PDB file of C-alpha atoms in Angstrom:
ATOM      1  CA  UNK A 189      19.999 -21.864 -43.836  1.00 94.00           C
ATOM      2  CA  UNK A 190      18.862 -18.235 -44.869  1.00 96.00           C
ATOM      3  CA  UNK A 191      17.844 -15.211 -43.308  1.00 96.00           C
ATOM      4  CA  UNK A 192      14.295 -15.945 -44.396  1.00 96.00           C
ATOM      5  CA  UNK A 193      14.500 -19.736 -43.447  1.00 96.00           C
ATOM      6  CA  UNK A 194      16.005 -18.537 -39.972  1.00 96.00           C
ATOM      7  CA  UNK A 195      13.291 -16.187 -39.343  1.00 96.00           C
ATOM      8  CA  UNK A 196      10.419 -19.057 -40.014  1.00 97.00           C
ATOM      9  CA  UNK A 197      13.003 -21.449 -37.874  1.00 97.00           C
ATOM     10  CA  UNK A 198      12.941 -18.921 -34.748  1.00 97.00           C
ATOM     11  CA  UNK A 199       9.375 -18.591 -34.847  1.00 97.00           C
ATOM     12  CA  UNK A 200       8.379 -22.006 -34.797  1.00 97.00           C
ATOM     13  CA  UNK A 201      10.587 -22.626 -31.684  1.00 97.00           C
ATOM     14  CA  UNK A 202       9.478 -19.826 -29.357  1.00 96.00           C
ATOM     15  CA  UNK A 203       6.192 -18.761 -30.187  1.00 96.00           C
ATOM     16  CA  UNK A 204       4.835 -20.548 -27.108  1.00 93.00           C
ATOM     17  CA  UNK A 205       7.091 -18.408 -24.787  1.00 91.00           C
ATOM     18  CA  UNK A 206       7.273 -15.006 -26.591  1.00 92.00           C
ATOM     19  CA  UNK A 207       5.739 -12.521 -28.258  1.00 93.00           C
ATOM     20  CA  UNK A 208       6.011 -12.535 -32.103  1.00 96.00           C
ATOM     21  CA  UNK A 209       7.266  -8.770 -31.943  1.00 95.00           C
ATOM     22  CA  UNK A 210       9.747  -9.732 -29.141  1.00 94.00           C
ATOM     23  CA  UNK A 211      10.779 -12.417 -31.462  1.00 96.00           C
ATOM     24  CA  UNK A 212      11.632 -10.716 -34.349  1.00 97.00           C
ATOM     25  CA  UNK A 213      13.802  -8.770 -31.895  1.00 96.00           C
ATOM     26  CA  UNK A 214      16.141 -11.711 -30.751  1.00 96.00           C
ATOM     27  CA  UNK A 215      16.173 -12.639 -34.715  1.00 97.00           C
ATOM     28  CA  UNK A 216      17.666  -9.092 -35.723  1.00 97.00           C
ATOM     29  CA  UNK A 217      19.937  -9.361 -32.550  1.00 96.00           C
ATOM     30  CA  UNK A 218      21.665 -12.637 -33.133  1.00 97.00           C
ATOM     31  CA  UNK A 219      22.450 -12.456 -36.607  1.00 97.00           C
ATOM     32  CA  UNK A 220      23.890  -9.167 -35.518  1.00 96.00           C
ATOM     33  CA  UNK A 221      26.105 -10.536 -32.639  1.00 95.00           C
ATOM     34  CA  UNK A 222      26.691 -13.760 -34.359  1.00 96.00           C
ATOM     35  CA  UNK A 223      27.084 -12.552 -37.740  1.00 96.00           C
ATOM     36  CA  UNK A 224      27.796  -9.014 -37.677  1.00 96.00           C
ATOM     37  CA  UNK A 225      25.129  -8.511 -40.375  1.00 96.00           C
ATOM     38  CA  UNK A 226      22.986  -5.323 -40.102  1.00 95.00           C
ATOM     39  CA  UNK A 227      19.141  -5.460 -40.013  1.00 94.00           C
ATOM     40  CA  UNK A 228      19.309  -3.357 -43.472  1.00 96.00           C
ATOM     41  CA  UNK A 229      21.560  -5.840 -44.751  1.00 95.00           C
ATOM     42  CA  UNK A 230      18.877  -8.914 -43.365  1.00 95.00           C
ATOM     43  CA  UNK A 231      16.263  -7.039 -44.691  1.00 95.00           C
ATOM     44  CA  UNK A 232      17.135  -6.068 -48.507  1.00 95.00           C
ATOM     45  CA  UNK A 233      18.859  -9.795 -48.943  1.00 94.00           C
ATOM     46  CA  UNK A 234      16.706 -12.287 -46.714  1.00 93.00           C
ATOM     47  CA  UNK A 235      17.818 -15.209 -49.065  1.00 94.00           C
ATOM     48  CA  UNK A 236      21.303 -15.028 -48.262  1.00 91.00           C
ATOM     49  CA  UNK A 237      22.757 -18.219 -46.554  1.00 94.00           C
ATOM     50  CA  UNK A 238      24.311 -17.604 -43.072  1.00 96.00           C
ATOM     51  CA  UNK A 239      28.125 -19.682 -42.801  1.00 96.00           C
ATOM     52  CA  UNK A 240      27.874 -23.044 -41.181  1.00 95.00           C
ATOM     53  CA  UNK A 241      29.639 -21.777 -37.174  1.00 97.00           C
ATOM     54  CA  UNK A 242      26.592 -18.569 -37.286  1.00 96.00           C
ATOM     55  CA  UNK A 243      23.957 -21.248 -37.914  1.00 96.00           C
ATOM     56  CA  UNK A 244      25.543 -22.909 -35.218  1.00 97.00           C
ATOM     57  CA  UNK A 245      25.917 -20.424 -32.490  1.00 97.00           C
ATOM     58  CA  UNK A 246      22.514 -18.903 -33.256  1.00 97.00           C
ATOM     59  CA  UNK A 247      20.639 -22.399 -33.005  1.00 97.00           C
ATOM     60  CA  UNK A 248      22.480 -23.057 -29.785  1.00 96.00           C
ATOM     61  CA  UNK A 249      21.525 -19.880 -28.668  1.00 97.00           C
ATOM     62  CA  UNK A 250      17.352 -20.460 -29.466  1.00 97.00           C
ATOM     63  CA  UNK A 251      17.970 -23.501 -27.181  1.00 96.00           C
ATOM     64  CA  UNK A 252      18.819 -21.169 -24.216  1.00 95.00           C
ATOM     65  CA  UNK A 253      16.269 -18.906 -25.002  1.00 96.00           C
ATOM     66  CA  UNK A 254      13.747 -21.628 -24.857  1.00 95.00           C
ATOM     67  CA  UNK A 255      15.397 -22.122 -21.281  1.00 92.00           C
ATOM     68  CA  UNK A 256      14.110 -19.369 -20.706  1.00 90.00           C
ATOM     69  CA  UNK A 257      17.811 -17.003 -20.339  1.00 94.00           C
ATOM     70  CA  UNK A 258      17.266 -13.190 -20.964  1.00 95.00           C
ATOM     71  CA  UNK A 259      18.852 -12.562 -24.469  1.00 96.00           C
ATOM     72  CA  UNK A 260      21.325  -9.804 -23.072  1.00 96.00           C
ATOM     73  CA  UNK A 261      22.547 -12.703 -20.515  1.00 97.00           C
ATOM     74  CA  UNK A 262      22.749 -14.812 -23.347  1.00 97.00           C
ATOM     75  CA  UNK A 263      24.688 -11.927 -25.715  1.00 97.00           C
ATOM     76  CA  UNK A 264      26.530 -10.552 -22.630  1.00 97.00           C
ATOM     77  CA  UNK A 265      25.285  -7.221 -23.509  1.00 96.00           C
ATOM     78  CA  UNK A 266      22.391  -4.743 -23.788  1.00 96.00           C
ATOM     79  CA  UNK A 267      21.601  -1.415 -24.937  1.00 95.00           C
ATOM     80  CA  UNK A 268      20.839   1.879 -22.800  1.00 98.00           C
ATOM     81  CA  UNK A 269      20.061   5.176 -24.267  1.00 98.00           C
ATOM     82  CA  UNK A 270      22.373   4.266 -27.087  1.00 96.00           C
ATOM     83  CA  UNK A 271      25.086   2.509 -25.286  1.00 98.00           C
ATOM     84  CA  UNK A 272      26.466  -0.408 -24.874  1.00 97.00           C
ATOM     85  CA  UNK A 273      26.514  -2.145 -22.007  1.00 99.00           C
ATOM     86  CA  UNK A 274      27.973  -5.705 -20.224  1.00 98.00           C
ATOM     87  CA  UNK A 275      25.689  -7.650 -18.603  1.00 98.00           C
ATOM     88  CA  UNK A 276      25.893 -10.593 -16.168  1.00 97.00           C
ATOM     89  CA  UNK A 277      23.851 -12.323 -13.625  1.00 96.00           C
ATOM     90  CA  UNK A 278      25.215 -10.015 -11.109  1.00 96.00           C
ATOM     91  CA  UNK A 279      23.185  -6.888 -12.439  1.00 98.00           C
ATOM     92  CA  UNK A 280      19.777  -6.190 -13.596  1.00 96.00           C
ATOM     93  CA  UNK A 281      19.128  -5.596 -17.081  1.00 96.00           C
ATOM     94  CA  UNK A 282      18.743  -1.952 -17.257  1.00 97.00           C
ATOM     95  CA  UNK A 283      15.293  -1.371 -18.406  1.00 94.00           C
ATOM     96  CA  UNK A 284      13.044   1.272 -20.981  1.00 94.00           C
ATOM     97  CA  UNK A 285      11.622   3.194 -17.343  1.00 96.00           C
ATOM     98  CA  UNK A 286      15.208   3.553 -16.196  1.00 98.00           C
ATOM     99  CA  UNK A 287      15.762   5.359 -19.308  1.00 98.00           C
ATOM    100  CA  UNK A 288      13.077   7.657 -19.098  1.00 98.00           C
ATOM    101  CA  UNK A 289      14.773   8.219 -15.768  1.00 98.00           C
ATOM    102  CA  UNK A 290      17.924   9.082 -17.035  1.00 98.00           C
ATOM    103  CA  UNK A 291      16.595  11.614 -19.667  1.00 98.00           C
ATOM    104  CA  UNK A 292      14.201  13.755 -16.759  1.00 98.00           C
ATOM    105  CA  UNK A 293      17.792  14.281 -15.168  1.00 98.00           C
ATOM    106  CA  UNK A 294      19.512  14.843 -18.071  1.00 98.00           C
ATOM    107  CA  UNK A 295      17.013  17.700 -19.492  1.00 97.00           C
ATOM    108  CA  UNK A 296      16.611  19.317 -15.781  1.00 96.00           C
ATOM    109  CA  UNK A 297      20.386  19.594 -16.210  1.00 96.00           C
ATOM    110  CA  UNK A 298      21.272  20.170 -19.600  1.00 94.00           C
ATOM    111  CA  UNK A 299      22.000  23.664 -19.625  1.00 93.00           C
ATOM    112  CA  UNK A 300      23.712  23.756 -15.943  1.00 88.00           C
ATOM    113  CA  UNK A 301      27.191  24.725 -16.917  1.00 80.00           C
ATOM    114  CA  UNK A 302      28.698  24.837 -13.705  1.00 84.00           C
ATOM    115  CA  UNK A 303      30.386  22.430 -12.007  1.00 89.00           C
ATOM    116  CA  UNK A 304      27.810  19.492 -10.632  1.00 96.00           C
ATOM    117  CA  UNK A 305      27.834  16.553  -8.252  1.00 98.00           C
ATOM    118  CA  UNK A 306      25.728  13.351  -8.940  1.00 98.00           C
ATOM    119  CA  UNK A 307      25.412   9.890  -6.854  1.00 99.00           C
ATOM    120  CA  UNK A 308      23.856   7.341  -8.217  1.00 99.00           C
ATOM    121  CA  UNK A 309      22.802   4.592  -5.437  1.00 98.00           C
ATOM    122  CA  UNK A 310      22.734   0.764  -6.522  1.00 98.00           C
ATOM    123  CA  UNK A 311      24.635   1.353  -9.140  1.00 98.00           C
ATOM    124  CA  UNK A 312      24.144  -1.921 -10.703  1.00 98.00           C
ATOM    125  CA  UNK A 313      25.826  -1.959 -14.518  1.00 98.00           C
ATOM    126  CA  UNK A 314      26.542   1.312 -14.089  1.00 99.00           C
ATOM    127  CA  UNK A 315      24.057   2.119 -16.648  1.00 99.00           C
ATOM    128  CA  UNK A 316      22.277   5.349 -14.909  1.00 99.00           C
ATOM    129  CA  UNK A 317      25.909   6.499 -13.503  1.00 99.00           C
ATOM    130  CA  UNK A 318      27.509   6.612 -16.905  1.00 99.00           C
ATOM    131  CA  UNK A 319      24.954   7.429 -19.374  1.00 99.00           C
ATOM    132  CA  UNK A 320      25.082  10.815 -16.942  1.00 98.00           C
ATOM    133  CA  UNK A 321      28.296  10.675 -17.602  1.00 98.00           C
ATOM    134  CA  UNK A 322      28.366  10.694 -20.623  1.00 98.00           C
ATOM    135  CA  UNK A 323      25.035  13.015 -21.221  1.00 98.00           C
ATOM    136  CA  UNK A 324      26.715  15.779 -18.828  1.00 97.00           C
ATOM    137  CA  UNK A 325      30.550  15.727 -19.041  1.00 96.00           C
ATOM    138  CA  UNK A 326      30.977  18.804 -16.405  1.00 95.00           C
ATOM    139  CA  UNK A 327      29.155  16.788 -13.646  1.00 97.00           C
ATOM    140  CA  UNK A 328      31.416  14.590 -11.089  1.00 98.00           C
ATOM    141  CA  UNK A 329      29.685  11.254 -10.548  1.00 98.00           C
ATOM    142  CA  UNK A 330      29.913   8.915  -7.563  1.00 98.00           C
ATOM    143  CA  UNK A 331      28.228   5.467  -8.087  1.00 99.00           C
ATOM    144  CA  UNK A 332      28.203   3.208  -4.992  1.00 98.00           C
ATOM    145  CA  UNK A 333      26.622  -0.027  -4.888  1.00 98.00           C
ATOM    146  CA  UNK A 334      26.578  -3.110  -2.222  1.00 97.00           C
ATOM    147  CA  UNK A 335      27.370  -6.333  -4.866  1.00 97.00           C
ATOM    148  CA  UNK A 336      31.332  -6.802  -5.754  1.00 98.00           C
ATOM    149  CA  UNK A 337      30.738  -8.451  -8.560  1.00 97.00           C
ATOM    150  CA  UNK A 338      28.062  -5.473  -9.854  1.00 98.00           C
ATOM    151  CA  UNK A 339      30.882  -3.085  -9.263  1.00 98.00           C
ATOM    152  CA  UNK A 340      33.152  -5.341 -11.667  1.00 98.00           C
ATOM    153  CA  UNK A 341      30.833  -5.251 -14.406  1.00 98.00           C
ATOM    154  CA  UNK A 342      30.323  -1.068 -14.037  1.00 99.00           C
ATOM    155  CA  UNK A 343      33.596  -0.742 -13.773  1.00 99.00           C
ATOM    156  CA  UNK A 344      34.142  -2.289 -17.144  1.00 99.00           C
ATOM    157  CA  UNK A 345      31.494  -0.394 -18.906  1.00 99.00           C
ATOM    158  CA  UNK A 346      32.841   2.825 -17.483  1.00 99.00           C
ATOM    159  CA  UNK A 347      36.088   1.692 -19.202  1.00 99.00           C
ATOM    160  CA  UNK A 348      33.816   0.783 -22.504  1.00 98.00           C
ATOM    161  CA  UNK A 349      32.179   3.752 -22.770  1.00 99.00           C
ATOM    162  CA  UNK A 350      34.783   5.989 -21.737  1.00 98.00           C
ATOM    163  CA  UNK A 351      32.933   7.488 -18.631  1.00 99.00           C
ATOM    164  CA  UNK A 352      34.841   8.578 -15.543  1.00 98.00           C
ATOM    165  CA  UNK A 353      32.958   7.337 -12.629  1.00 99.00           C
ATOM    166  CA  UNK A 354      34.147   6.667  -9.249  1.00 98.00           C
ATOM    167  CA  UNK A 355      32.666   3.630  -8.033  1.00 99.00           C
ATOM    168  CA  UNK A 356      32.040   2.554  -3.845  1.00 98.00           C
ATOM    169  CA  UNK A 357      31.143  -0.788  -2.499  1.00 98.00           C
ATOM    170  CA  UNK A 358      29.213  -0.272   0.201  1.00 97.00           C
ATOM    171  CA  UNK A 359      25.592  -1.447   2.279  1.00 97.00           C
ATOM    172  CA  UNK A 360      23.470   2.028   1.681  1.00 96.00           C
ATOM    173  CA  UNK A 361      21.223   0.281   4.850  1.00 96.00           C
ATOM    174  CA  UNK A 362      23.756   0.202   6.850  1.00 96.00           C
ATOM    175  CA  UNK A 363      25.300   3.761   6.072  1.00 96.00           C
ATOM    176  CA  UNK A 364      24.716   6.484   8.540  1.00 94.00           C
ATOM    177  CA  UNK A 365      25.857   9.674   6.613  1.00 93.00           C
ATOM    178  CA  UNK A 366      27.447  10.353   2.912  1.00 95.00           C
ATOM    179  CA  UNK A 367      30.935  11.738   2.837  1.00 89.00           C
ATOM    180  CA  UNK A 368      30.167  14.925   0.755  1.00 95.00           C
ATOM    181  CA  UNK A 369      27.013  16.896  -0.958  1.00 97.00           C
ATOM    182  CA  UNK A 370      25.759  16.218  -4.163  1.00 98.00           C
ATOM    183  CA  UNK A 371      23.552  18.463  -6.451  1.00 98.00           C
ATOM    184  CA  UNK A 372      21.663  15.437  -7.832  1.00 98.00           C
ATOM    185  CA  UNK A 373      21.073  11.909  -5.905  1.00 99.00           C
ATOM    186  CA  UNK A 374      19.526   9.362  -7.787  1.00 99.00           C
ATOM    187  CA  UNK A 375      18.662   5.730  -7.332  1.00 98.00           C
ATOM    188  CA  UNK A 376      16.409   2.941  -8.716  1.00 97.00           C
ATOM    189  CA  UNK A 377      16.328   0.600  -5.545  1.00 96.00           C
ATOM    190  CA  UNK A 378      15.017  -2.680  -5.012  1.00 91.00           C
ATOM    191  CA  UNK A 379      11.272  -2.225  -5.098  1.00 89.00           C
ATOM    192  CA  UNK A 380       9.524  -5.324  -5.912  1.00 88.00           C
ATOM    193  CA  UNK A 381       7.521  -6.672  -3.156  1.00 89.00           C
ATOM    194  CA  UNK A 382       7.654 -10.643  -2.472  1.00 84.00           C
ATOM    195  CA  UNK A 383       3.586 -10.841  -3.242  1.00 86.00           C
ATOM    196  CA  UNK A 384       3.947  -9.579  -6.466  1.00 90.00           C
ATOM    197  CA  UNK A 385       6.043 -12.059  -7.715  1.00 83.00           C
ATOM    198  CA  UNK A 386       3.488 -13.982  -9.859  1.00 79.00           C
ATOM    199  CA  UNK A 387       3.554 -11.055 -12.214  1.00 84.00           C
ATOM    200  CA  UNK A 388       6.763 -11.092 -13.576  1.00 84.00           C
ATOM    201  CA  UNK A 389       8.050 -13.161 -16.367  1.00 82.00           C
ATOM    202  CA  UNK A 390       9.764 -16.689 -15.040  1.00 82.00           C
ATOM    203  CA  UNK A 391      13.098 -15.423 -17.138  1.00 84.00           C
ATOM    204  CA  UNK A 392      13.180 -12.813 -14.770  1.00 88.00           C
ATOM    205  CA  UNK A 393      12.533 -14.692 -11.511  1.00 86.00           C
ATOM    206  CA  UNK A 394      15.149 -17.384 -12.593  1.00 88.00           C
ATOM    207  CA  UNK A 395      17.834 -15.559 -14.093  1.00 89.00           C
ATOM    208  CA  UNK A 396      18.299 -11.823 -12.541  1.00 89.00           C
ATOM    209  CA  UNK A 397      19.893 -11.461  -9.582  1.00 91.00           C
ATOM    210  CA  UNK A 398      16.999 -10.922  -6.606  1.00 90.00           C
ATOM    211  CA  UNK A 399      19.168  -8.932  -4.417  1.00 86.00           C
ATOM    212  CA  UNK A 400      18.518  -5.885  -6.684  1.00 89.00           C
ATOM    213  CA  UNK A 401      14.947  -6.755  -7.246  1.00 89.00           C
ATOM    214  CA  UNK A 402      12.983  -7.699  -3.987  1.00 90.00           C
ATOM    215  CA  UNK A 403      11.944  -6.281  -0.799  1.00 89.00           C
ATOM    216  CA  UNK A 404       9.792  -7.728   2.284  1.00 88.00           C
ATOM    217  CA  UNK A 405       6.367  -6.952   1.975  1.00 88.00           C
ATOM    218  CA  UNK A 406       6.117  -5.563   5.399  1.00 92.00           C
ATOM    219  CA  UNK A 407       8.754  -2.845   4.717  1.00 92.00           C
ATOM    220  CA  UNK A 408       8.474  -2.067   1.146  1.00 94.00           C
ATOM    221  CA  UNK A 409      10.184   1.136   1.067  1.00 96.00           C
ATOM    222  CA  UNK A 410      13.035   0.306   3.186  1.00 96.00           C
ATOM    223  CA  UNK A 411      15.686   1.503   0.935  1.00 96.00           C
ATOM    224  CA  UNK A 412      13.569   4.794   0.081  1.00 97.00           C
ATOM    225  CA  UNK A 413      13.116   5.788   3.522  1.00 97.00           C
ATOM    226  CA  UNK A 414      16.875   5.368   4.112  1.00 97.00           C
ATOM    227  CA  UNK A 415      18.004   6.740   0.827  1.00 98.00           C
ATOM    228  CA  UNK A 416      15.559   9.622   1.673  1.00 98.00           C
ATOM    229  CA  UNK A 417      17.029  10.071   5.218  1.00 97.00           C
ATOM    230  CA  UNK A 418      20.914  10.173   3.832  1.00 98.00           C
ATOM    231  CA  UNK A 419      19.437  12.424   0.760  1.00 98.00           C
ATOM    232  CA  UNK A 420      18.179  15.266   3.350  1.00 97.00           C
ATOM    233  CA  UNK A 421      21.471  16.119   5.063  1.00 95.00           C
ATOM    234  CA  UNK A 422      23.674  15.501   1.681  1.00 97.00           C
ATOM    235  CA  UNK A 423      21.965  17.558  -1.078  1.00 97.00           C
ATOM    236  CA  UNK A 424      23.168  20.753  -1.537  1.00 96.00           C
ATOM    237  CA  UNK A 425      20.452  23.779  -1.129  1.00 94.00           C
ATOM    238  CA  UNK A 426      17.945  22.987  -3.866  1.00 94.00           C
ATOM    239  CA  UNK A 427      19.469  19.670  -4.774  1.00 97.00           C
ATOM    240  CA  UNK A 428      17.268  17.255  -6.550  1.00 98.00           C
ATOM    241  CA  UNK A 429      16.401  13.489  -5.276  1.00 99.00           C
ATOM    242  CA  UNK A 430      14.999  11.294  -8.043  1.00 99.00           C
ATOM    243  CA  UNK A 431      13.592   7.755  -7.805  1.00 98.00           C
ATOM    244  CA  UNK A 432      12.560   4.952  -9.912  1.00 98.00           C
ATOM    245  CA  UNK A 433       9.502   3.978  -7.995  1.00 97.00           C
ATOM    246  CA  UNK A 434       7.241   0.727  -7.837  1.00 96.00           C
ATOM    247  CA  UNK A 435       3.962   1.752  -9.593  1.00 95.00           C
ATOM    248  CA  UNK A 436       1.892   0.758  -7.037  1.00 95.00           C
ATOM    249  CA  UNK A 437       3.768   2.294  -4.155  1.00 96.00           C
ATOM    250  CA  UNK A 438       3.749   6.041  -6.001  1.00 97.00           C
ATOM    251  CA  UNK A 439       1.221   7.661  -3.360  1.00 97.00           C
ATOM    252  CA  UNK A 440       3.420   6.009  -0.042  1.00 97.00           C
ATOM    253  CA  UNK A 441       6.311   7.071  -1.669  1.00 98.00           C
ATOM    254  CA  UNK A 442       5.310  10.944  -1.887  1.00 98.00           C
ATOM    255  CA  UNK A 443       4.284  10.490   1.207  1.00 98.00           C
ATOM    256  CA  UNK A 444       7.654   9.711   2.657  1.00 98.00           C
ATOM    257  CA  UNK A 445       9.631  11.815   1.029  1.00 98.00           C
ATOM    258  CA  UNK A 446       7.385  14.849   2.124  1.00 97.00           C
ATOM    259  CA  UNK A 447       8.142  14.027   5.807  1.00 96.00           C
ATOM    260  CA  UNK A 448      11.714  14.142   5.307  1.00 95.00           C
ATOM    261  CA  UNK A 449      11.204  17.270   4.528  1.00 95.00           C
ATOM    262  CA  UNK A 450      11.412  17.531   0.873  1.00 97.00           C
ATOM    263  CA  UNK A 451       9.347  19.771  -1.506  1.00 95.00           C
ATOM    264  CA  UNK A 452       8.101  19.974  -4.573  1.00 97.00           C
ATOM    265  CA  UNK A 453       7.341  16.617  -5.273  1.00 98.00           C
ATOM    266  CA  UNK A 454       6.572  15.584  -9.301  1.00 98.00           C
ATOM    267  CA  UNK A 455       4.935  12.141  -9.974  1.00 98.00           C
ATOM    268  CA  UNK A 456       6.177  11.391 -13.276  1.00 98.00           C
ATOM    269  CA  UNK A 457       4.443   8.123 -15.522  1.00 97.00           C
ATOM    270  CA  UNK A 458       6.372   6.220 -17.867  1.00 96.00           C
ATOM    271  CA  UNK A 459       5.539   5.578 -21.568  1.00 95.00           C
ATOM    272  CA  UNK A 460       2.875   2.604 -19.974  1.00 94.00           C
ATOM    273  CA  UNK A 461       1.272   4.990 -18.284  1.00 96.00           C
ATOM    274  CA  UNK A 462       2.362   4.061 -15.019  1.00 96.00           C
ATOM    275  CA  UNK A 463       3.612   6.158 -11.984  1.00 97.00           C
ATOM    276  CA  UNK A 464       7.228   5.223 -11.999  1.00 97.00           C
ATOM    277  CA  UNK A 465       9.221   8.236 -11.410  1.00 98.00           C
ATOM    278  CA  UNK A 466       9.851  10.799  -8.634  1.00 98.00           C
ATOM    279  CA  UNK A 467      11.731  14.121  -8.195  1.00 98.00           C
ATOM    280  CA  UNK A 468      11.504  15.919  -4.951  1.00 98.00           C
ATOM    281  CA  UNK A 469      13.918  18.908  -4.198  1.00 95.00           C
ATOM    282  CA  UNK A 470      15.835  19.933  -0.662  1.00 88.00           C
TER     283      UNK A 470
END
């Protein structure tokens, strides 16, 4: 089989579930897990044949795609503001929004020499935690989330990517203080409420790990309004508190975080045009 006979193969057997641009994705992505071949390289010689074990693997992995298993579950990995990162069951797929999280901190921070103090709660992959890290190499970051086996797979991206990161099991919900300030507290907590269920894609809903995705819909903002609470007595004087937020949820979210206390509040929308980001300051 060729690249070009691939491409019409992959098409045929997943239009019904995905989107032809999505597609094309997963076809660039598993001839370059599977065959190490570049998209330049796919693109400039489409009528080269792919050895008989790639064909293999590849057409195997179409089947579990048609099961509907996220591609980075399927590859074991994913990309994140230009790293690489493990994934398993046990942690979210870090998405697009998170990123635009990651680079509001990153550019409110980018020319703070001094020494700096981050903690990223629910750390998940470790994806926020060590792409700050990495980003700002002065700053000492804490990463702390509830799952064990969440923790395992951040602890071997840190390792990966080179990223010193200490890394805390522990319930945020059932925390009553944090051990020591930080400058910059940060979190993307579960926020998806049970009724809203019916919009997300069934690969989702089967395969990623709910713990880290869904909250009751009578408390919504549960883990806000606790993060929130630990975030006013362990932020340093002008320390920042940012949030990925549910979209829907932006106004009651404000709202909370003004009765803690906290000021200047900036609703940030993500390249959808939704409000999905918050920064409020101590």
């Amino acid at each position: 089989m060729s690249f070009a006979e691939l491409k019409t193969y992959i098409h045929q057997q997943l239009s019904t579930l995905y989107e032809s641009t999505e597609i094309q994705s997963f076809y660039f992505m598993l001839l370059e897990h599977y065959g190490h071949y570049s998209k330049a390289t796919v693109l400039v010689q489409p009528e080269n044949n792919l050895p008989e074990e790639v064909e293999q693997n590849i057409t195997k992995s179409i089947s579990a795609l048609q099961s509907d298993l996220p591609i980075q579950y399927l590859l074991g990995e994913t990309e994140f503001c230009t790293y690489r990162f493990f994934v398993d069951e046990n942690v979210l797929i870090p998405r697009p929004e998170t990123e635009e999280l990651v680079d509001w901190v990153y550019n409110e921070y980018k020319t703070h020499h001094n020494s700096l103090k981050i903690l990223d709660i629910g750390t998940g992959s470790g994806a926020i935690a060590i792409t700050l890290k990495k980003l700002l190499p002065q700053a000492e970051v804490t990463a702390i989330d509830v799952s064990a086996g969440a923790l395992a797979i951040a602890q071997r991206n840190a390792k990966a990517n080179e990223a010193e990161v200490n890394f805390l099991q522990q319930d945020i919900l059932t925390t009553s203080s944090l051990t020591q300030k930080y400058d910059v507290i940060i979190s993307n907590p579960p926020y998806v409420r049970f009724t809203e269920k019916a919009e997300m894609h069934p690969n989702v809903l089967r395969y990623e790990p709910h713990l880290a995705l869904f909250v009751p819909d009578e408390n919504p903002l549960l883990f806000y309004r606790k993060i929130t609470e630990l975030a006013a007595t362990s932020l340093v004087h002008n320390g920042n508190l940012f949030f990925e937020i549910n979209q829907y949820l932006a106004k009651e979210t404000e709202t909370l975080v003004r009765q803690e206390g906290f000021t200047q509040v900036i609703l940030k929308q993500d390249l959808s045009g939704n409000d999905r980001m918050l920064c409020c300051k101590k």
